[in-house]
Tab-separated table of C-alpha atoms in Angstrom:
chain	number	residue	atom	x	y	z
A	28	MET	CA	107.640	103.741	118.587
A	29	ILE	CA	104.509	101.640	118.750
A	30	GLN	CA	105.301	98.238	117.286
A	31	GLY	CA	103.137	95.281	116.377
A	32	LYS	CA	102.363	92.785	113.661
A	33	LYS	CA	99.438	94.837	112.344
A	34	ASN	CA	101.561	97.980	112.132
A	35	LYS	CA	104.324	96.184	110.216
A	36	LEU	CA	101.809	94.488	107.943
A	37	GLY	CA	100.172	97.828	107.211
A	38	LEU	CA	103.478	99.530	106.479
A	39	LEU	CA	104.279	96.801	103.952
A	40	LEU	CA	100.784	96.631	102.488
A	41	LEU	CA	100.187	100.375	102.136
A	42	PRO	CA	102.801	101.120	99.426
A	43	ALA	CA	101.868	97.933	97.581
A	44	LEU	CA	98.215	98.990	97.522
A	45	MET	CA	99.183	102.485	96.405
A	46	VAL	CA	101.180	101.136	93.462
A	47	LEU	CA	98.433	98.674	92.507
A	48	THR	CA	95.717	101.331	92.775
A	49	GLY	CA	97.707	103.799	90.699
A	50	SER	CA	98.440	101.252	87.995
A	51	ILE	CA	94.750	100.310	87.704
A	52	LEU	CA	93.209	103.766	87.871
A	53	LEU	CA	95.798	105.525	85.719
A	54	LYS	CA	95.841	102.843	83.018
A	55	GLY	CA	95.046	104.540	79.731
A	56	GLN	CA	95.386	108.000	81.306
A	57	PRO	CA	98.158	109.953	79.520
A	58	VAL	CA	100.330	111.743	82.059
A	59	SER	CA	100.429	114.824	79.812
A	60	VAL	CA	96.614	115.104	79.866
A	61	LEU	CA	96.529	114.564	83.624
A	62	TRP	CA	99.143	117.229	84.187
A	63	SER	CA	97.363	119.620	81.834
A	64	ASN	CA	94.146	119.252	83.850
A	65	LEU	CA	95.958	119.729	87.149
A	66	LYS	CA	97.422	123.018	85.885
A	67	HIS	CA	93.891	124.443	85.765
A	68	LEU	CA	93.665	124.258	89.555
A	69	ASN	CA	93.578	127.509	91.506
A	70	PRO	CA	96.064	126.833	94.341
A	71	TRP	CA	94.619	129.602	96.529
A	72	LEU	CA	91.228	127.908	96.552
A	73	LEU	CA	92.906	124.677	97.691
A	74	LEU	CA	94.242	126.273	100.879
A	75	PRO	CA	91.040	125.603	102.868
A	76	GLY	CA	91.568	121.863	102.271
A	77	PRO	CA	94.543	121.428	104.645
A	78	ALA	CA	92.820	123.765	107.117
A	79	LEU	CA	89.762	121.496	107.074
A	80	MET	CA	91.993	118.507	107.823
A	81	PHE	CA	93.666	120.296	110.718
A	82	GLY	CA	90.170	121.029	112.008
A	83	TYR	CA	89.286	117.352	111.581
A	84	VAL	CA	92.185	116.247	113.777
A	85	GLY	CA	91.586	119.161	116.158
A	86	CYS	CA	87.969	118.138	116.775
A	87	GLU	CA	89.086	114.747	118.042
A	88	ALA	CA	91.581	116.508	120.289
A	89	LEU	CA	88.724	118.595	121.704
A	90	CYS	CA	86.739	115.409	122.350
A	91	THR	CA	89.689	113.916	124.226
A	92	ARG	CA	90.150	117.071	126.300
A	93	GLN	CA	86.440	117.114	127.181
A	94	ILE	CA	86.364	113.477	128.267
A	95	LEU	CA	89.636	113.481	130.174
A	96	GLY	CA	88.563	116.700	131.892
A	97	HIS	CA	85.428	114.964	133.177
A	98	LEU	CA	87.679	112.144	134.415
A	99	GLY	CA	89.740	114.596	136.460
A	100	HIS	CA	92.730	115.175	134.148
A	101	ARG	CA	93.744	118.720	133.277
A	102	ILE	CA	95.611	118.309	130.019
A	103	SER	CA	96.363	120.850	127.324
A	104	TRP	CA	94.711	120.817	123.927
A	105	ARG	CA	98.197	120.730	122.395
A	106	HIS	CA	98.931	117.380	124.033
A	107	CYS	CA	95.522	116.077	122.974
A	108	LEU	CA	96.292	117.217	119.422
A	109	GLY	CA	99.477	115.145	119.537
A	110	TYR	CA	97.486	112.064	120.565
A	111	SER	CA	95.072	112.639	117.678
A	112	PHE	CA	97.836	112.983	115.103
A	113	ALA	CA	99.452	109.793	116.407
A	114	GLY	CA	96.090	108.052	116.110
A	115	PHE	CA	95.640	109.315	112.555
A	116	TYR	CA	99.044	108.033	111.516
A	117	VAL	CA	98.829	104.576	113.089
A	118	SER	CA	95.215	104.134	111.946
A	119	SER	CA	96.298	104.938	108.398
A	120	VAL	CA	98.907	102.186	108.288
A	121	THR	CA	96.930	99.416	110.018
A	122	PRO	CA	94.107	97.365	108.461
A	123	SER	CA	90.637	98.636	109.452
A	124	ALA	CA	92.341	101.451	111.414
A	125	THR	CA	92.758	99.091	114.375
A	126	GLY	CA	96.082	100.465	115.619
A	127	GLY	CA	95.191	104.116	116.173
A	128	GLN	CA	93.395	103.810	119.494
A	129	PRO	CA	96.060	101.642	121.217
A	130	ALA	CA	98.700	104.140	120.060
A	131	GLN	CA	96.805	107.034	121.611
A	132	ILE	CA	96.247	105.119	124.854
A	133	TYR	CA	99.977	104.365	124.978
A	134	TYR	CA	100.981	108.022	124.697
A	135	MET	CA	98.330	109.049	127.218
A	136	SER	CA	99.742	106.530	129.680
A	137	ARG	CA	103.208	108.040	129.182
A	138	ASP	CA	101.639	111.343	130.255
A	139	GLU	CA	100.447	109.623	133.465
A	140	ILE	CA	96.850	109.202	132.362
A	141	PRO	CA	95.700	105.782	133.626
A	142	VAL	CA	95.228	103.196	130.895
A	143	ALA	CA	91.647	102.656	132.087
A	144	HIS	CA	90.857	106.352	131.534
A	145	GLY	CA	92.625	106.414	128.176
A	146	THR	CA	90.678	103.335	127.080
A	147	LEU	CA	87.420	104.886	128.270
A	148	ASN	CA	88.210	108.072	126.343
A	149	MET	CA	88.826	106.212	123.096
A	150	MET	CA	85.767	104.012	123.590
A	151	LEU	CA	83.449	107.011	124.005
A	152	ILE	CA	84.967	108.767	120.997
A	153	ALA	CA	84.676	105.615	118.860
A	154	SER	CA	81.011	105.156	119.835
A	155	CYS	CA	80.118	108.763	119.005
A	156	TYR	CA	82.215	108.753	115.818
A	157	GLN	CA	80.421	105.690	114.488
A	158	ALA	CA	77.029	107.144	115.425
A	159	ALA	CA	77.967	110.371	113.615
A	160	ALA	CA	79.067	108.431	110.513
A	161	LEU	CA	75.714	106.652	110.456
A	162	LEU	CA	73.819	109.929	110.838
A	163	TRP	CA	75.766	111.518	107.998
A	164	GLY	CA	75.379	108.490	105.744
A	165	VAL	CA	71.701	107.806	106.406
A	166	GLY	CA	70.840	111.508	106.254
A	167	SER	CA	72.621	111.884	102.906
A	168	TRP	CA	70.839	108.832	101.508
A	169	LEU	CA	67.383	109.879	102.686
A	170	PHE	CA	67.413	113.601	101.992
A	171	ILE	CA	69.679	114.105	98.949
A	172	PRO	CA	68.215	112.381	95.856
A	173	SER	CA	71.304	113.046	93.739
A	174	VAL	CA	73.402	111.137	96.272
A	175	ARG	CA	71.126	108.114	95.975
A	176	ALA	CA	71.381	108.273	92.187
A	177	ALA	CA	75.190	108.257	92.384
A	178	ALA	CA	75.069	104.985	94.351
A	179	GLU	CA	73.681	103.105	91.359
A	180	GLY	CA	75.757	100.325	89.857
A	181	GLY	CA	78.298	98.364	91.870
A	182	LEU	CA	78.816	101.158	94.422
A	183	TRP	CA	75.671	100.214	96.345
A	184	ILE	CA	77.266	96.892	97.362
A	185	LEU	CA	80.113	98.754	99.042
A	186	LEU	CA	77.660	101.113	100.728
A	187	LEU	CA	75.541	98.206	101.943
A	188	TYR	CA	78.589	96.487	103.428
A	189	GLY	CA	79.822	99.681	105.120
A	190	GLY	CA	76.392	100.607	106.455
A	191	VAL	CA	75.706	97.143	107.879
A	192	MET	CA	79.166	96.948	109.477
A	193	MET	CA	78.854	100.406	111.012
A	194	LEU	CA	75.360	99.635	112.295
A	195	LEU	CA	76.525	96.377	113.885
A	196	LEU	CA	79.547	98.023	115.494
A	197	THR	CA	77.501	100.923	116.878
A	198	ALA	CA	74.743	98.631	118.154
A	199	GLY	CA	77.370	96.336	119.690
A	200	MET	CA	79.037	99.196	121.553
A	201	VAL	CA	75.716	100.505	122.870
A	202	MET	CA	74.725	97.005	123.958
A	203	LEU	CA	78.047	96.432	125.738
A	204	MET	CA	77.634	99.695	127.623
A	205	PHE	CA	73.989	99.541	128.632
A	206	LEU	CA	73.057	95.834	128.439
A	207	PRO	CA	76.021	94.034	130.052
A	208	GLY	CA	74.021	90.901	130.968
A	209	PRO	CA	72.823	89.971	127.463
A	210	SER	CA	76.190	91.079	126.047
A	211	ARG	CA	78.024	88.695	128.375
A	212	ARG	CA	75.777	85.772	127.411
A	213	ILE	CA	76.149	86.438	123.678
A	214	CYS	CA	79.927	86.845	123.892
A	215	ARG	CA	80.304	83.686	125.990
A	216	ALA	CA	78.258	81.729	123.455
A	217	VAL	CA	80.520	83.013	120.670
A	218	LEU	CA	83.626	82.024	122.669
A	219	LYS	CA	82.236	78.517	123.196
A	220	LEU	CA	81.512	78.166	119.487
A	221	LEU	CA	85.011	79.320	118.558
A	222	THR	CA	86.488	76.901	121.098
A	223	ARG	CA	84.511	73.966	119.683
A	224	LEU	CA	85.628	74.877	116.180
A	225	ARG	CA	89.204	74.966	117.526
A	226	ILE	CA	89.638	78.511	116.289
A	227	LEU	CA	90.179	79.794	119.829
A	228	ARG	CA	93.244	78.197	121.411
A	229	ASN	CA	93.140	79.846	124.845
A	230	PRO	CA	89.509	80.185	126.012
A	231	GLU	CA	90.487	81.096	129.595
A	232	SER	CA	92.520	84.087	128.432
A	233	ALA	CA	89.740	85.119	126.053
A	234	ALA	CA	87.157	84.912	128.850
A	235	ALA	CA	89.339	87.077	131.095
A	236	GLY	CA	89.738	89.590	128.265
A	237	LEU	CA	85.965	89.597	127.772
A	238	GLU	CA	85.356	90.434	131.439
A	239	LYS	CA	87.900	93.256	131.255
A	240	LEU	CA	86.201	94.614	128.136
A	241	LEU	CA	82.785	94.491	129.802
A	242	ARG	CA	84.137	96.377	132.831
A	243	GLU	CA	85.529	99.079	130.562
A	244	TYR	CA	82.231	99.486	128.729
A	245	ARG	CA	80.344	99.540	132.025
A	246	SER	CA	82.669	102.343	133.137
A	247	GLY	CA	81.788	104.174	129.942
A	248	ALA	CA	78.076	103.837	130.664
A	249	ASP	CA	78.601	105.065	134.241
A	250	CYS	CA	80.565	108.064	132.943
A	251	MET	CA	77.722	108.952	130.567
A	252	ARG	CA	75.152	108.665	133.338
A	253	ARG	CA	77.159	110.950	135.629
A	254	ASN	CA	77.714	113.433	132.788
A	255	PRO	CA	74.599	113.280	130.583
A	256	GLY	CA	75.705	116.219	128.458
A	257	LEU	CA	79.137	114.754	127.699
A	258	ALA	CA	77.945	112.251	125.078
A	259	VAL	CA	75.925	114.984	123.341
A	260	LYS	CA	78.966	117.294	123.207
A	261	VAL	CA	81.226	114.545	121.849
A	262	LEU	CA	78.615	113.473	119.280
A	263	LEU	CA	78.198	117.052	118.046
A	264	LEU	CA	81.969	117.448	117.777
A	265	CYS	CA	82.149	114.199	115.799
A	266	LEU	CA	79.430	115.445	113.438
A	267	VAL	CA	81.393	118.660	112.864
A	268	GLN	CA	84.633	116.677	112.535
A	269	GLN	CA	83.255	114.503	109.769
A	270	GLY	CA	81.633	117.480	108.085
A	271	LEU	CA	85.085	119.047	107.790
A	272	LEU	CA	86.487	115.867	106.257
A	273	PHE	CA	83.604	115.553	103.794
A	274	SER	CA	84.132	119.163	102.683
A	275	VAL	CA	87.604	118.537	101.263
A	276	PRO	CA	86.279	117.450	97.802
A	277	TRP	CA	84.235	120.662	97.742
A	278	THR	CA	87.420	122.771	97.949
A	279	VAL	CA	88.836	120.744	95.045
A	280	TYR	CA	85.610	121.293	93.096
A	281	LEU	CA	85.883	125.060	93.564
A	282	ALA	CA	89.617	125.044	92.790
A	283	PHE	CA	88.859	123.569	89.363
A	284	GLY	CA	86.505	126.494	88.738
A	285	LEU	CA	83.442	124.264	88.534
A	286	SER	CA	79.877	125.249	89.482
A	287	GLY	CA	76.367	123.853	89.470
A	288	THR	CA	76.726	121.351	92.328
A	289	ASP	CA	75.983	122.361	95.912
A	290	TRP	CA	78.209	121.677	98.917
A	291	VAL	CA	75.476	119.467	100.367
A	292	GLN	CA	75.652	117.102	97.387
A	293	VAL	CA	79.444	116.859	97.430
A	294	ALA	CA	79.633	116.368	101.209
A	295	GLY	CA	76.794	113.833	101.060
A	296	LEU	CA	78.564	111.793	98.387
A	297	GLN	CA	81.778	111.792	100.393
A	298	ALA	CA	79.838	110.798	103.528
A	299	LEU	CA	78.382	107.754	101.763
A	300	LEU	CA	81.738	106.837	100.244
A	301	THR	CA	83.487	107.063	103.627
A	302	LEU	CA	80.759	104.966	105.222
A	303	GLY	CA	81.283	102.316	102.555
A	304	VAL	CA	85.080	102.016	102.799
A	305	CYS	CA	85.975	102.879	106.404
A	306	ASN	CA	85.552	99.324	107.735
A	307	LEU	CA	87.342	97.523	104.919
A	308	PRO	CA	90.402	95.554	106.135
A	309	LEU	CA	92.787	97.783	104.185
A	310	PRO	CA	95.223	100.362	105.613
A	311	GLY	CA	93.740	103.772	104.931
A	312	ALA	CA	91.085	102.095	102.740
A	313	VAL	CA	93.642	102.532	99.940
A	314	GLY	CA	92.303	101.305	96.634
A	315	ALA	CA	88.641	101.257	97.611
A	316	ALA	CA	88.605	104.955	98.519
A	317	GLU	CA	90.239	105.999	95.254
A	318	GLY	CA	88.141	103.702	93.068
A	319	GLY	CA	84.959	104.654	94.884
A	320	PHE	CA	85.732	108.363	94.450
A	321	VAL	CA	86.148	107.992	90.688
A	322	LYS	CA	82.829	106.153	90.431
A	323	ALA	CA	80.827	108.314	92.858
A	324	PHE	CA	82.095	111.721	91.692
A	325	GLY	CA	82.179	111.045	87.954
A	326	ALA	CA	79.005	113.053	87.353
A	327	VAL	CA	80.160	115.890	89.640
A	328	PHE	CA	83.602	116.539	88.143
A	329	GLY	CA	83.051	115.018	84.718
A	330	GLN	CA	85.001	112.090	83.315
A	331	GLU	CA	87.898	114.304	82.256
A	332	LEU	CA	88.482	115.874	85.683
A	333	VAL	CA	87.406	113.142	88.089
A	334	MET	CA	90.815	111.435	88.080
A	335	PRO	CA	92.865	114.572	88.862
A	336	ALA	CA	90.181	115.574	91.377
A	337	MET	CA	90.591	112.232	93.128
A	338	LEU	CA	94.359	112.621	93.252
A	339	VAL	CA	94.140	116.095	94.766
A	340	SER	CA	91.334	115.268	97.194
A	341	ARG	CA	92.961	112.083	98.513
A	342	GLY	CA	96.309	113.839	98.480
A	343	ILE	CA	94.957	116.450	100.893
A	344	SER	CA	92.747	114.274	103.086
A	345	PHE	CA	94.995	111.225	103.363
A	346	TYR	CA	98.479	111.134	101.824
A	347	ALA	CA	99.678	114.620	102.832
A	348	PHE	CA	98.300	114.219	106.351
A	349	LEU	CA	99.834	110.771	106.586
A	350	LEU	CA	103.244	112.431	106.234
A	351	ILE	CA	102.332	115.294	108.573
A	352	SER	CA	100.966	112.951	111.226
A	353	PHE	CA	104.099	110.803	110.936
A	354	GLY	CA	106.244	113.832	111.763
A	355	VAL	CA	103.991	114.851	114.661
A	356	THR	CA	103.995	111.275	116.004
A	357	ILE	CA	107.787	111.294	116.077
A	358	ALA	CA	107.709	114.629	117.924
A	359	VAL	CA	105.196	113.258	120.460
A	360	HIS	CA	107.297	110.141	120.968
A	361	LEU	CA	110.442	112.179	121.575
A	362	ARG	CA	108.585	114.492	123.969
A	363	VAL	CA	107.173	111.739	126.167
A	364	ARG	CA	110.530	109.968	126.211
A	365	ARG	CA	112.342	113.183	127.185
A	366	GLU	CA	109.799	114.015	129.890
A	367	GLY	CA	109.879	110.440	131.177
A	368	ARG	CA	113.656	110.531	131.494
A	369	ALA	CA	113.530	113.878	133.290
A	370	LYS	CA	110.945	112.635	135.777
A	371	ALA	CA	112.854	109.406	136.445
A	372	LEU	CA	116.076	111.393	136.969
A	373	ARG	CA	114.307	113.686	139.450
A	374	GLU	CA	113.067	110.675	141.396
A	375	ILE	CA	116.638	109.345	141.586
A	376	THR	CA	118.199	112.650	142.623
A	377	LEU	CA	115.510	113.386	145.226
A	378	GLY	CA	116.830	110.461	147.225
A	379	SER	CA	114.279	107.683	146.779
A	380	ARG	CA	115.221	104.625	148.795
A	381	GLY	CA	115.136	100.853	148.439
A	382	ARG	CA	112.703	99.378	145.971
A	383	SER	CA	111.406	102.771	144.846
A	384	ARG	CA	114.955	103.812	143.963
A	385	VAL	CA	115.460	100.623	141.942
A	386	LYS	CA	112.215	101.295	140.062
A	387	ALA	CA	113.292	104.880	139.389
A	388	VAL	CA	116.622	103.712	137.958
A	389	GLU	CA	114.867	101.096	135.800
A	390	LYS	CA	112.437	103.713	134.565
A	391	TYR	CA	115.289	106.043	133.655
A	392	LEU	CA	117.153	103.304	131.775
A	393	ASN	CA	113.977	102.300	129.882
A	394	THR	CA	113.448	105.840	128.612
A	395	ARG	CA	116.950	106.317	127.241
């Protein structure tokens, strides 16, 4: 499986954060009262929640299939769905979701998709996803007064942080793609500053990595220019994808038999909350997402139901899918290993000679 310091740190930090969050939020909440409120849920009305999450992961798979298709790779949606589930799982257990994209690129490479194309795919999806998050967040803030009112108190600080971070990341990606000259000068100046401060120990390696990054972003810009409709399609899919995610609390709202609040208000609140917590250096934004939900949705669910609503909503949109994506990731890993072994064995039995035969044997041994 994909290994790394961030992954291990996230796996250790995630349960600790879950325990800490539960102890803080559930302090003074009698379990009997919580259970009594949960029994009022209509389980049939909760069924759309998992379906919305499958649609959320499926939209990213569609984005991957679209992009890789334009790059000349005919790959099934089922394989793309496996990449997306692997990305969901690894993102959920790494701080700031930094491990998901490398995991997806790794599994794409095992399916003989060049690393450069896998990187380009994830870069385009990340750019459109961040742009979609900004559109959802800004649109909710500007056009839904009740959403603005819910951001009063300490929640606005979190929203300000998330909005500024998302804006900087999106602007940075656009600049790297379409303004490589200024981007290179700015990045080199930052590298020099870090070197002088003795924060950067290997400036030559960092400079080489910077040039590689700029080439990848330039490839992304070239791909968009050759396929002007591709970015629009991916952006629209990302907007739909996030709309599905933001609709999960609405299914919980209906399952409790509540009324009086429109879907637009609930989805808008969740859009702002997601914008505020998605860039925090916490695996799965655990702690901030739960606390922010209780504060933002207090007026929607009422103080008596907001805690059980949070548990059910986060249970559907994060914790349950964390387990599901873990299982799918294992299945994807076993598939690529099995297919890799079969291909290496075919290369051996077909009579490859010399160095190519040695490489085939090494490849077979590495996939055992």
